[in-house]
Coordinates of N, CA and C in Angstrom, one line a residue:
X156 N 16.9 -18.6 10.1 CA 16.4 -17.6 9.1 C 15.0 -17.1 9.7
X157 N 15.0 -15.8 9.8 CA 13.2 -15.1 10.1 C 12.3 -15.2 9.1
X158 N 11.4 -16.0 9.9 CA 10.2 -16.0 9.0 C 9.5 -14.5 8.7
X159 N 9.1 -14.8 7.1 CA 8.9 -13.8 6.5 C 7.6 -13.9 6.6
X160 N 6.8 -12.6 7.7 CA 5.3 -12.6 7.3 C 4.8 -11.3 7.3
X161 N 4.2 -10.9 6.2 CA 3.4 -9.9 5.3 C 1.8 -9.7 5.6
X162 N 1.7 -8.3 6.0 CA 0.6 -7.9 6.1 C 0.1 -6.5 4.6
X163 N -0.8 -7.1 3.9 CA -1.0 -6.3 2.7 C -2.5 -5.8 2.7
X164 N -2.8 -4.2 2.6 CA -4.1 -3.8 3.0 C -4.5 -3.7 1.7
X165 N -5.8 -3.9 1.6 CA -6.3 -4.2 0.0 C -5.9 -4.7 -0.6
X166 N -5.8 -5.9 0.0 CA -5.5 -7.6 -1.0 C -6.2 -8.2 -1.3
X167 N -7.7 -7.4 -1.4 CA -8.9 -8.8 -1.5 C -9.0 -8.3 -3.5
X168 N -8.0 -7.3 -3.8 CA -8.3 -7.5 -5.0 C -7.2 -6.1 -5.8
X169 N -7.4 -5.8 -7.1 CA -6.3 -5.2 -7.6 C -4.9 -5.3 -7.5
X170 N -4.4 -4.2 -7.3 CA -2.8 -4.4 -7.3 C -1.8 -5.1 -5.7
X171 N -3.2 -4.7 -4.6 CA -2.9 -5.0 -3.3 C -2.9 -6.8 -3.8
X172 N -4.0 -7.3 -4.3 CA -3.9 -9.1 -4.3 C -2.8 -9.2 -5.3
X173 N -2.0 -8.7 -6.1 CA -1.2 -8.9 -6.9 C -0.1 -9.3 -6.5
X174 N 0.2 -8.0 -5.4 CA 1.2 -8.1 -4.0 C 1.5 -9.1 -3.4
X175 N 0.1 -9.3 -2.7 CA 0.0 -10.9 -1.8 C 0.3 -11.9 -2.5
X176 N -0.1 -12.2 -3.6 CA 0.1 -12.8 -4.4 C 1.7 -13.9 -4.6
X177 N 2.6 -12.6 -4.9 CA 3.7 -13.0 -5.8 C 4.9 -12.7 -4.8
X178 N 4.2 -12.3 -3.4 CA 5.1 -12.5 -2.0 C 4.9 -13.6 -1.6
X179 N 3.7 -13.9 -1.6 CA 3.1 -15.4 -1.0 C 3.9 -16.2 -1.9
X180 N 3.8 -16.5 -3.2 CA 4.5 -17.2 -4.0 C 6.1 -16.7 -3.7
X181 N 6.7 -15.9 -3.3 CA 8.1 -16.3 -3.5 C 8.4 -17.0 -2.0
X182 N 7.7 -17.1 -1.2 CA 8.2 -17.6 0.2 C 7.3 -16.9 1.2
X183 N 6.8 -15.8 1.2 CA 5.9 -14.8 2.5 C 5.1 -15.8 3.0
X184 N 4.7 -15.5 4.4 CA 3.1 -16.0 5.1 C 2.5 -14.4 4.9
X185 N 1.5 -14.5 4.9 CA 0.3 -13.5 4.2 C -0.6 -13.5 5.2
X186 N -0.9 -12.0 5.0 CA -1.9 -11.9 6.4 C -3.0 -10.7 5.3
X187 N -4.3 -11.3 4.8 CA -4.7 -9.7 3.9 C -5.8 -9.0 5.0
X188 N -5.9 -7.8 4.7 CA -6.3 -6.2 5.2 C -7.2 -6.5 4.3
X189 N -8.4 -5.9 4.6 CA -9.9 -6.0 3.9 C -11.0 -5.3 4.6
X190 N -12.0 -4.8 4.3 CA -13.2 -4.1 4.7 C -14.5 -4.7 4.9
X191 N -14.2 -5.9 3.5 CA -15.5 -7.2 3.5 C -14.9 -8.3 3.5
X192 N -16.2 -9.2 4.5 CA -15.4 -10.3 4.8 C -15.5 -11.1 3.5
X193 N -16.5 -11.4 2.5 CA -17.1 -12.0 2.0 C -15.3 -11.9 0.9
X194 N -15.3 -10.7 0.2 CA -14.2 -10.5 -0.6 C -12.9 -10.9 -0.1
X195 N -13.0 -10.5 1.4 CA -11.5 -11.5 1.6 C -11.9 -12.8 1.8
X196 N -12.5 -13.4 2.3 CA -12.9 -14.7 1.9 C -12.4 -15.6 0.2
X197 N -12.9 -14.6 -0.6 CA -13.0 -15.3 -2.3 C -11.2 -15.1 -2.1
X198 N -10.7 -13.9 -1.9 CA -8.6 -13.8 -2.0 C -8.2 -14.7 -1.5
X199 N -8.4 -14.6 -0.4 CA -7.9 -16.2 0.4 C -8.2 -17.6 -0.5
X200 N -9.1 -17.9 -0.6 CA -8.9 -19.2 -1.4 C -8.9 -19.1 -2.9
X201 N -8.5 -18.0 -3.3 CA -8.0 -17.9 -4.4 C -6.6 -18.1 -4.6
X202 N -5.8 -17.5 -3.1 CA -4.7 -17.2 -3.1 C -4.0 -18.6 -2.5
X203 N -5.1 -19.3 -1.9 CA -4.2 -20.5 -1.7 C -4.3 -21.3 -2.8
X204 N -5.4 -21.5 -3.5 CA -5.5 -22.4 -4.8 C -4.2 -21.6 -5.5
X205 N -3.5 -20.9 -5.8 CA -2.1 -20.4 -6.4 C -1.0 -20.9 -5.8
X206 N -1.2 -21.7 -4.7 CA -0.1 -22.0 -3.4 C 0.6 -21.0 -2.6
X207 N -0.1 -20.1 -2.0 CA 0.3 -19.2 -1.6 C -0.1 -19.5 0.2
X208 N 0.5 -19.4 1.1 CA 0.5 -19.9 2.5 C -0.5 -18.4 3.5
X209 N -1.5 -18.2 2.9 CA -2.4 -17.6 3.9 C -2.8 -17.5 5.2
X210 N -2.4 -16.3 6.4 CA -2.4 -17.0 7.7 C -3.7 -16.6 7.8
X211 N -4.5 -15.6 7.7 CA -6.1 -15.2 7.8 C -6.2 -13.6 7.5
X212 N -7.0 -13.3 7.7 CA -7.3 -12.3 7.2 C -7.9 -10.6 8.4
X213 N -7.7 -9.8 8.2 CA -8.4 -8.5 9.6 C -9.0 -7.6 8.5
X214 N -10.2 -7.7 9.7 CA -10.9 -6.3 9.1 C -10.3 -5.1 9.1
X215 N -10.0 -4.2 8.4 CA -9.5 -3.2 8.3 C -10.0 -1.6 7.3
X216 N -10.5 -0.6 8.1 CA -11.3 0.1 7.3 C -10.6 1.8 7.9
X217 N -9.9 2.0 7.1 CA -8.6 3.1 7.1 C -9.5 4.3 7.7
X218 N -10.9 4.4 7.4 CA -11.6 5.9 7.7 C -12.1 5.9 9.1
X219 N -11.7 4.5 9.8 CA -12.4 5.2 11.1 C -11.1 4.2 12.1
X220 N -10.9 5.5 12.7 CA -9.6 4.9 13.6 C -9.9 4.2 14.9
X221 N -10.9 3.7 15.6 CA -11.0 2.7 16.2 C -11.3 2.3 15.4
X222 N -11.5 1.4 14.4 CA -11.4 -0.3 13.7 C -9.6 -0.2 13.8
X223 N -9.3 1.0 13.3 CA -7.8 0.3 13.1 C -7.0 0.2 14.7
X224 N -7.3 0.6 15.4 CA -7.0 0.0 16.4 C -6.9 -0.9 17.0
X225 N -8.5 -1.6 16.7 CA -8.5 -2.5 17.1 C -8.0 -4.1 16.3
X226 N -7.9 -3.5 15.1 CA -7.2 -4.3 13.7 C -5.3 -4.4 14.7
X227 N -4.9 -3.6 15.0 CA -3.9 -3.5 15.1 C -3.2 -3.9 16.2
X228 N -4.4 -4.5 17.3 CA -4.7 -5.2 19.0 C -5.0 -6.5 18.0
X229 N -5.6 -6.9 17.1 CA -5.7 -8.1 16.2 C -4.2 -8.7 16.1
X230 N -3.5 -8.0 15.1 CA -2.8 -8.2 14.8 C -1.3 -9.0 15.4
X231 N -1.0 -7.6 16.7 CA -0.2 -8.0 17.8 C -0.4 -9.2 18.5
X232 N -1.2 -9.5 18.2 CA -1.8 -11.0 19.5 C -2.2 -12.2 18.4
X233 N -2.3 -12.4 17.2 CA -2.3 -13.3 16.4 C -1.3 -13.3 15.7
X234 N -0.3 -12.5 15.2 CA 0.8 -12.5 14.5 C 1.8 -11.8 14.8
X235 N 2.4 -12.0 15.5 CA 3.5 -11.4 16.4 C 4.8 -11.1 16.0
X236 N 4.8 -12.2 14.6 CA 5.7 -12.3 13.8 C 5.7 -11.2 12.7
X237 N 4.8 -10.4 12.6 CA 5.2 -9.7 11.2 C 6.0 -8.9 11.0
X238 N 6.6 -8.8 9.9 CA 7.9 -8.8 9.5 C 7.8 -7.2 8.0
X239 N 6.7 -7.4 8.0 CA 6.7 -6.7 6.3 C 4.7 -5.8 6.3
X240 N 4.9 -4.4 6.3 CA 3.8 -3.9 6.3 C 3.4 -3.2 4.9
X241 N 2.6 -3.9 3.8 CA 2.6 -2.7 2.8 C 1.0 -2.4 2.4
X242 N 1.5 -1.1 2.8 CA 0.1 0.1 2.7 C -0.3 0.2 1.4
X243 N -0.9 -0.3 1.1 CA -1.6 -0.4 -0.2 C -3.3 0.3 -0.3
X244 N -4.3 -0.3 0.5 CA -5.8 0.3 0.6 C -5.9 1.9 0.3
X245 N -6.4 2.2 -0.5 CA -7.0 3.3 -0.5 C -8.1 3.9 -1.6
X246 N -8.7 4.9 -1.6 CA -9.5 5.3 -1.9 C -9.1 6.5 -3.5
X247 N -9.8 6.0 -4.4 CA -9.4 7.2 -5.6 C -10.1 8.6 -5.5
X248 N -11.0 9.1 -4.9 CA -11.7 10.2 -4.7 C -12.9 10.3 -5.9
X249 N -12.9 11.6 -6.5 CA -13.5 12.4 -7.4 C -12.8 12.1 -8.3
X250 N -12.0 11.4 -9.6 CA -11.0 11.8 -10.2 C -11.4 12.6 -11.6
X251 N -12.8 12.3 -11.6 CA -13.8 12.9 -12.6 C -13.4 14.6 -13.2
X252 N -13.2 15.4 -11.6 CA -13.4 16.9 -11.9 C -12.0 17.3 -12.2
X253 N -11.9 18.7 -12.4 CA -10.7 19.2 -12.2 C -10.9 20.4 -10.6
X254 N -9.6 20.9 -10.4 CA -9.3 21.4 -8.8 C -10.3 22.0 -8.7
X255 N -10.7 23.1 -9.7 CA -12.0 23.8 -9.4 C -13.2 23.6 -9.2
X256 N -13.5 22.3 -9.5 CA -14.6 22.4 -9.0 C -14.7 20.1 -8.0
X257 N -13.5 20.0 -7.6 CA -13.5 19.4 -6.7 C -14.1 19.5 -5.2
X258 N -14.8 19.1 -4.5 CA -15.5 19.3 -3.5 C -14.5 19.1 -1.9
X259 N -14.5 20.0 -0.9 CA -13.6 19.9 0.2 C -13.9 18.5 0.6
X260 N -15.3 18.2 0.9 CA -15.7 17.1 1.5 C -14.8 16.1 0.7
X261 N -14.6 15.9 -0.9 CA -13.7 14.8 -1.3 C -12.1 15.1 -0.5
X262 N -12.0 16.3 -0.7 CA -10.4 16.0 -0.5 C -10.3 15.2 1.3
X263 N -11.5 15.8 1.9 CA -11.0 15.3 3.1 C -11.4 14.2 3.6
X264 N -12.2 13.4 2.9 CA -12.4 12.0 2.7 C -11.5 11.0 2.1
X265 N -10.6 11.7 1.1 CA -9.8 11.0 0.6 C -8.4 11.0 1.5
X266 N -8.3 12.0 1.8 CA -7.3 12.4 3.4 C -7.1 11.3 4.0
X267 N -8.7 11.1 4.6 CA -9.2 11.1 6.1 C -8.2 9.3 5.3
X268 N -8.7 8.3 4.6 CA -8.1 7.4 4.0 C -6.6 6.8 3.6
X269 N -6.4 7.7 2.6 CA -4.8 7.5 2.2 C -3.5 8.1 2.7
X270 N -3.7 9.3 3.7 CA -3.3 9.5 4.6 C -3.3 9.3 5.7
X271 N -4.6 9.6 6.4 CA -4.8 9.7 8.1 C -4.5 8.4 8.5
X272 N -5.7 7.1 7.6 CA -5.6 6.0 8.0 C -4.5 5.2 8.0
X273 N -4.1 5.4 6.6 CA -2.9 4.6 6.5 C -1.6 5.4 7.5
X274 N -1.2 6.5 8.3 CA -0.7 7.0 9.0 C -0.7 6.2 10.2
X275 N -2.6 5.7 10.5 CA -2.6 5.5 12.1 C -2.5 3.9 12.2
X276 N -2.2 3.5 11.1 CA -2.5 1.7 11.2 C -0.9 1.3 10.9
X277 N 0.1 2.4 10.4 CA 1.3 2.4 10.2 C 2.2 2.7 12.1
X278 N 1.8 3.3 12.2 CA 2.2 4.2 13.9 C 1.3 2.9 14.7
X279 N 0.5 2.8 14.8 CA 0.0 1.2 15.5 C 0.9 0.0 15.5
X280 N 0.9 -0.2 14.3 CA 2.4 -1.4 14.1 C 3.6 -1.1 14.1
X281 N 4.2 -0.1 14.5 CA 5.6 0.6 14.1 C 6.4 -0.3 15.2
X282 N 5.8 -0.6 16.9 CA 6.3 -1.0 17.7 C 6.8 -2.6 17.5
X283 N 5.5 -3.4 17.0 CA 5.6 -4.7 16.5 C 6.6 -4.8 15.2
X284 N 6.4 -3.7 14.6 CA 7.8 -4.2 13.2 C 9.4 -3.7 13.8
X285 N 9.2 -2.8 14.3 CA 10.7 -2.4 15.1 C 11.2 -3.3 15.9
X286 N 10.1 -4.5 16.8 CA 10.7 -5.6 17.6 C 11.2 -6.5 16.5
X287 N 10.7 -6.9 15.5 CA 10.9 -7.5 14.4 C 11.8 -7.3 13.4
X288 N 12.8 -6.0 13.6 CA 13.3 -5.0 12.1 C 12.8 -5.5 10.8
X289 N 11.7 -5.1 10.7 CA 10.3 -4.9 10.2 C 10.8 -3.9 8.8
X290 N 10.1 -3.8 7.9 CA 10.1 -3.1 6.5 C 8.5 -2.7 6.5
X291 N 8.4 -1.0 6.1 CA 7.5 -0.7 5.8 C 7.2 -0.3 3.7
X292 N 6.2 -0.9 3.2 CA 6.2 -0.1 2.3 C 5.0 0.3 1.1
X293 N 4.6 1.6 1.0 CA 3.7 2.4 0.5 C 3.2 2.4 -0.9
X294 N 2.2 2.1 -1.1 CA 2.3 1.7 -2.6 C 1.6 3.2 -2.5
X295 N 2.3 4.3 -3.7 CA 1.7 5.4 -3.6 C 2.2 5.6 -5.4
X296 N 2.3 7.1 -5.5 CA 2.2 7.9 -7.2 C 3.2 8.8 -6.6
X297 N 3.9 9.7 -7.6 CA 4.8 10.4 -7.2 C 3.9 12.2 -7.1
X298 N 4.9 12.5 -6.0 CA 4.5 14.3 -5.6 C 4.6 15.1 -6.7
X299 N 5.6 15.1 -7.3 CA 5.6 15.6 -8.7 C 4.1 15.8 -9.5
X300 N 3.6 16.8 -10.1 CA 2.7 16.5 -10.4 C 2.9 16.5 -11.9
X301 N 1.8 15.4 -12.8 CA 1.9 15.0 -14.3 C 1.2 15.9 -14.8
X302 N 1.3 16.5 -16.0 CA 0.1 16.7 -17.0 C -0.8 16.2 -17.7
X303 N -0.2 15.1 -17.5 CA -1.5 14.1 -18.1 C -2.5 13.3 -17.2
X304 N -1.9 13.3 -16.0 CA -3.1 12.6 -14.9 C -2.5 13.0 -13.4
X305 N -3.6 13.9 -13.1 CA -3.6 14.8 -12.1 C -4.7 14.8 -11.1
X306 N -5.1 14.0 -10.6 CA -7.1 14.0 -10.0 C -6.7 14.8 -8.5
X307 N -6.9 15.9 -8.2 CA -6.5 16.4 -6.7 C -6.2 16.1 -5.4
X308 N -7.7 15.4 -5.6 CA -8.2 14.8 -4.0 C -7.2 13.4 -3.7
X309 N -6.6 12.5 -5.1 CA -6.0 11.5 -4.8 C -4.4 11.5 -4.8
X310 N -3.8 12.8 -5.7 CA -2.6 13.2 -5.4 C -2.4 13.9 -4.6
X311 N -3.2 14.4 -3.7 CA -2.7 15.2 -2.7 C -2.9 14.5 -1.3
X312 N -3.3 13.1 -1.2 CA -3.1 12.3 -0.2 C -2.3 11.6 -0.9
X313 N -1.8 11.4 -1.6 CA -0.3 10.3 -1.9 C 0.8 11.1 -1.8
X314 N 0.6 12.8 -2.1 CA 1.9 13.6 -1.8 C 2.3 13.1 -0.1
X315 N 0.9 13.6 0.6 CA 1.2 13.5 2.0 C 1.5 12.4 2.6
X316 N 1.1 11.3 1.7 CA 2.0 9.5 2.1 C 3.3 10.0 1.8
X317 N 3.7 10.4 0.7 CA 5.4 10.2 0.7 C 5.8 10.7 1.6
X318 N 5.4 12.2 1.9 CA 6.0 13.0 3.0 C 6.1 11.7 4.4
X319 N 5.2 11.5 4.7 CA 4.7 10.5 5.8 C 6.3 9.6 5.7
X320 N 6.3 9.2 4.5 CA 7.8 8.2 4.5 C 9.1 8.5 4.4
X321 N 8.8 10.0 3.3 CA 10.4 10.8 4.0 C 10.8 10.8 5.0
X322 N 9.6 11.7 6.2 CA 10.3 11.8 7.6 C 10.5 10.7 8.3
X323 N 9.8 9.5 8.3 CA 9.6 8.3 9.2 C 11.1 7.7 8.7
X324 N 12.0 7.9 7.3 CA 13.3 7.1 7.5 C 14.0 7.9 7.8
X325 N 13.7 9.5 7.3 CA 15.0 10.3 8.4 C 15.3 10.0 9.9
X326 N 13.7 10.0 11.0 CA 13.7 9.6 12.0 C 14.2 8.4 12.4
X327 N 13.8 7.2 11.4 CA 14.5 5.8 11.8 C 16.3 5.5 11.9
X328 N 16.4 6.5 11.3 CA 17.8 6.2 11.1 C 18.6 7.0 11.8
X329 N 18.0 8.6 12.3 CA 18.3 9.0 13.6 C 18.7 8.5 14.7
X330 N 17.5 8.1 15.1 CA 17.0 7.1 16.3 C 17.5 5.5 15.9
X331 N 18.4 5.6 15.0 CA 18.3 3.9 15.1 C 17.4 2.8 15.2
X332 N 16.1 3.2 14.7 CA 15.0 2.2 15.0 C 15.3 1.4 13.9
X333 N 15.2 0.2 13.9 CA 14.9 -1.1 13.1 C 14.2 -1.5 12.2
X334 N 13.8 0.0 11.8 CA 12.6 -0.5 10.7 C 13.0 0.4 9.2
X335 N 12.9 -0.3 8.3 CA 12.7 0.3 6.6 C 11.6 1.1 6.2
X336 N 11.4 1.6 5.6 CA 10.4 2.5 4.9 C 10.8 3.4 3.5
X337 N 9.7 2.4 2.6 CA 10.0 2.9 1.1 C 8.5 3.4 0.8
X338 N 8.7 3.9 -0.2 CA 7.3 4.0 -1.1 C 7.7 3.3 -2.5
X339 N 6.5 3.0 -3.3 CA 6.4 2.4 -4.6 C 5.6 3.0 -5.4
X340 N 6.1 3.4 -6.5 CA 5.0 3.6 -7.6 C 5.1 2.5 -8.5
X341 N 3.8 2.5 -8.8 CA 3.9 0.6 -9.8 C 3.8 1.5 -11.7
X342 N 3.0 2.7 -11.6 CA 3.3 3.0 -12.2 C 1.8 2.7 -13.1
X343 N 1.2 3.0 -14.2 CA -0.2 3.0 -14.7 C -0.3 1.4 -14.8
X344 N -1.3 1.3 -14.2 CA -2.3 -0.4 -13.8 C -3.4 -0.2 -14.2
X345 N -4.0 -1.0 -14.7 CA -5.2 -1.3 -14.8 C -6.3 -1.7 -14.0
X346 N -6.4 -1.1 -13.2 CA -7.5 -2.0 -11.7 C -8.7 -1.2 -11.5
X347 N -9.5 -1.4 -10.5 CA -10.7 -1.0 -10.5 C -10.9 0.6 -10.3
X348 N -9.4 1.1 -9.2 CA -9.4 2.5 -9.1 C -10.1 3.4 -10.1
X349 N -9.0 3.1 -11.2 CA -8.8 4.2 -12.9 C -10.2 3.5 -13.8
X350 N -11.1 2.9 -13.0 CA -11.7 2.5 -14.0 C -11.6 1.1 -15.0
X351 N -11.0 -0.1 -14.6 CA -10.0 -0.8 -15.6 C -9.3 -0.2 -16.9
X352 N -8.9 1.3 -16.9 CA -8.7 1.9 -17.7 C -6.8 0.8 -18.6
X353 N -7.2 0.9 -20.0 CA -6.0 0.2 -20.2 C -5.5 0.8 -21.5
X354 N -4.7 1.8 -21.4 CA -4.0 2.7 -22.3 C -3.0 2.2 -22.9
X355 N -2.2 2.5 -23.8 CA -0.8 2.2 -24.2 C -0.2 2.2 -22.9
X356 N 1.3 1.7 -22.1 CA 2.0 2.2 -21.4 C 1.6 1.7 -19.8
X357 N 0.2 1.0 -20.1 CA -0.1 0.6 -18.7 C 0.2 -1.1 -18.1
X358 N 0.1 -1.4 -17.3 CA 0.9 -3.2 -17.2 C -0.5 -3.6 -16.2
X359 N -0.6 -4.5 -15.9 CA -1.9 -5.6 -15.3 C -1.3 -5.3 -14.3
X360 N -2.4 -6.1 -13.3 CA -1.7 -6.5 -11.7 C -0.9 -7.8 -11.4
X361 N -1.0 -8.6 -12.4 CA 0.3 -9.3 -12.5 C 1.9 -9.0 -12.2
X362 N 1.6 -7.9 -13.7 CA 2.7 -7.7 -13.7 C 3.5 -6.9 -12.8
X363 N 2.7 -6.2 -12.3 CA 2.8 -4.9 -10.9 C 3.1 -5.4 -9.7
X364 N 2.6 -7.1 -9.8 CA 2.5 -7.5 -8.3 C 3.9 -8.2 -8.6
X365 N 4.5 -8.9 -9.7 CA 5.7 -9.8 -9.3 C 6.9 -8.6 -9.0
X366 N 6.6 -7.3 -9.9 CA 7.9 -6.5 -10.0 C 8.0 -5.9 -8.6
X367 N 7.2 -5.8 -7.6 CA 6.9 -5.2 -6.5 C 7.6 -6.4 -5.5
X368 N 7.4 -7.5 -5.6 CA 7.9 -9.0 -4.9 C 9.5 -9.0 -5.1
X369 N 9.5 -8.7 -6.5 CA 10.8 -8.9 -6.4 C 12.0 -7.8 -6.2
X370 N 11.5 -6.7 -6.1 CA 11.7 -5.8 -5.6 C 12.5 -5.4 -3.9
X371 N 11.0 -5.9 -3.5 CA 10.7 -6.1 -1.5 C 12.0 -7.2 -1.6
X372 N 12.1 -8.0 -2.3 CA 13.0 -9.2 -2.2 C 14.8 -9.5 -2.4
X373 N 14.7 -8.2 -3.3 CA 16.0 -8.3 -3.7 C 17.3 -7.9 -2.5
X374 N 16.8 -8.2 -1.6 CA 18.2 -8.1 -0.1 C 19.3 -6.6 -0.3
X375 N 18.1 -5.6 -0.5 CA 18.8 -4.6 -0.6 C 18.3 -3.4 0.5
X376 N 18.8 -2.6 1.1 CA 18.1 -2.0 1.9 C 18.0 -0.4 1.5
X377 N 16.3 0.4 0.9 CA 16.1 1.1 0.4 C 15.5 2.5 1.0
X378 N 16.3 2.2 2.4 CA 15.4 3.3 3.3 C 15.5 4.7 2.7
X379 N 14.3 5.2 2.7 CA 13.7 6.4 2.2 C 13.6 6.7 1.0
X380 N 13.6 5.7 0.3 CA 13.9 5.6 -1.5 C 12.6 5.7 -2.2
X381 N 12.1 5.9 -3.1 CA 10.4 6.8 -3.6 C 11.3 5.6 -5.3
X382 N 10.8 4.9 -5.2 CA 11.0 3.8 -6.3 C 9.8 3.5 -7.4
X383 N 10.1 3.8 -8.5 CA 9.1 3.6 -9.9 C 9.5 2.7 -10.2
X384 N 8.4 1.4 -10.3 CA 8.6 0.3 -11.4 C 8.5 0.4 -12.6
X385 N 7.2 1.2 -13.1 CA 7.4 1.6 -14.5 C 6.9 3.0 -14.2
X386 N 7.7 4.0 -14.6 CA 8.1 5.6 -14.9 C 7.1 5.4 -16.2
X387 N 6.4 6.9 -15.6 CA 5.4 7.9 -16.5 C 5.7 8.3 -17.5
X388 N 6.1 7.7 -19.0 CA 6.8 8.6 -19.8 C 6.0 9.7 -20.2
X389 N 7.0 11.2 -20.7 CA 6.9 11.7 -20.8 C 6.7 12.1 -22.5
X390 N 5.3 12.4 -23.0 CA 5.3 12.9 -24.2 C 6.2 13.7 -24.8
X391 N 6.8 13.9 -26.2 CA 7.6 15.2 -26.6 C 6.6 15.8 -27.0

């Protein structure tokens, strides 16, 4: 049987350690993505005191593409084995304003992050998960846009992730390459992004992290599938 090992970016806390979490607990080795050592430090032995099999931890900081490079020269040479990549890290922008008076500099900071990064640390590893038939998957929000929560700068780098994952399973499956790629919406959480914002309709990182586990888990193959855990209802 292939050992199952998981690399999760922004596990040192929110819905990314939720992930690690309840993968670690069903059977994963866990590898977490982090910016500070100190914070992945406290995950890590947080996440083993849960019994969760922790292999260590990489610095990883989406805005500047030599770190991920060299995160991703880390990686290949310490875990050779990974099996499971999910893009989780990223940045909420401005969510404060509306379009008009959003600032370019946010949108392309938030870019430069939830797209560019997570693009170049995805294409870094593509070779190592394709030797491995490897699963990629995107914790993102849907392209669609809501009327009730719309922040620019942060939906318009999660449109450009999905896009990112449409073409990458048309291509894979072209080409025959060996690798999965979904995206996830968990659907309204409560974590640090939104503020711990906790409305009617929203679920913890608990709960976001086991439905996400068992999900990745269920021995089904979901290439190019844009999957809601919990759907945005819709007011009348």
């Amino acid at each position: 049987m292939k050992e199952k090992t998981v690399l999760v970016t922004g596990a040192n806390k929110g819905i990314g350690f939720g992930i690690a979490k309840h993968l670690g607990l069903s059977g994963w080795k866990v590898i977490i993505g982090a910016r500070d050592g100190q914070r992945a430090t406290k995950a890590i032995s947080e996440l083993k005191s849960a019994g969760v099999d922790v292999l260590g931890w990489v610095n990883i900081e989406l805005r500047d593409l030599d770190n991920i490079e060299q995160a991703a020269k880390e990686i290949q040479e310490k875990y050779a084995g990974l099996t499971l990549l999910v893009n989780n890290a990223g940045i909420p922008g401005d969510m404060s304003v509306d379009s008009e008076h959003t600032e370019i500099s946010d949108i392309r900071a938030t870019l430069d992050v939830n797209f560019i990064g997570t693009f170049a640390l995805t294409k870094a590893l593509l070779p190592l998960l394709a030797n491995n038939s490897g699963r990629i998957a995107n914790i993102t929000v849907p392209s669609d846009i809501s009327p009730y929560w719309h922040p620019l700068a942060y939906v318009a780098s999660k449109a450009a992730q999905n896009a990112m994952m449409g073409v990458m399973a048309i291509e894979f499956q072209q080409s025959n390459t060996p690798v999965e790629i979904i995206s996830i919406h968990p659907g309204p959480t409560t974590t640090d992004l939104n503020g711990n914002m906790a409305l009617p309709g929203f679920h913890d990182i608990e709960t976001v992290g086991q439905k996400t586990a068992e999900l990745i888990n269920d021995g089904h193959n979901h290439q190019g599938e844009f999957i809601e855990l919990y759907p945005i209802v819709k007011e009348d």
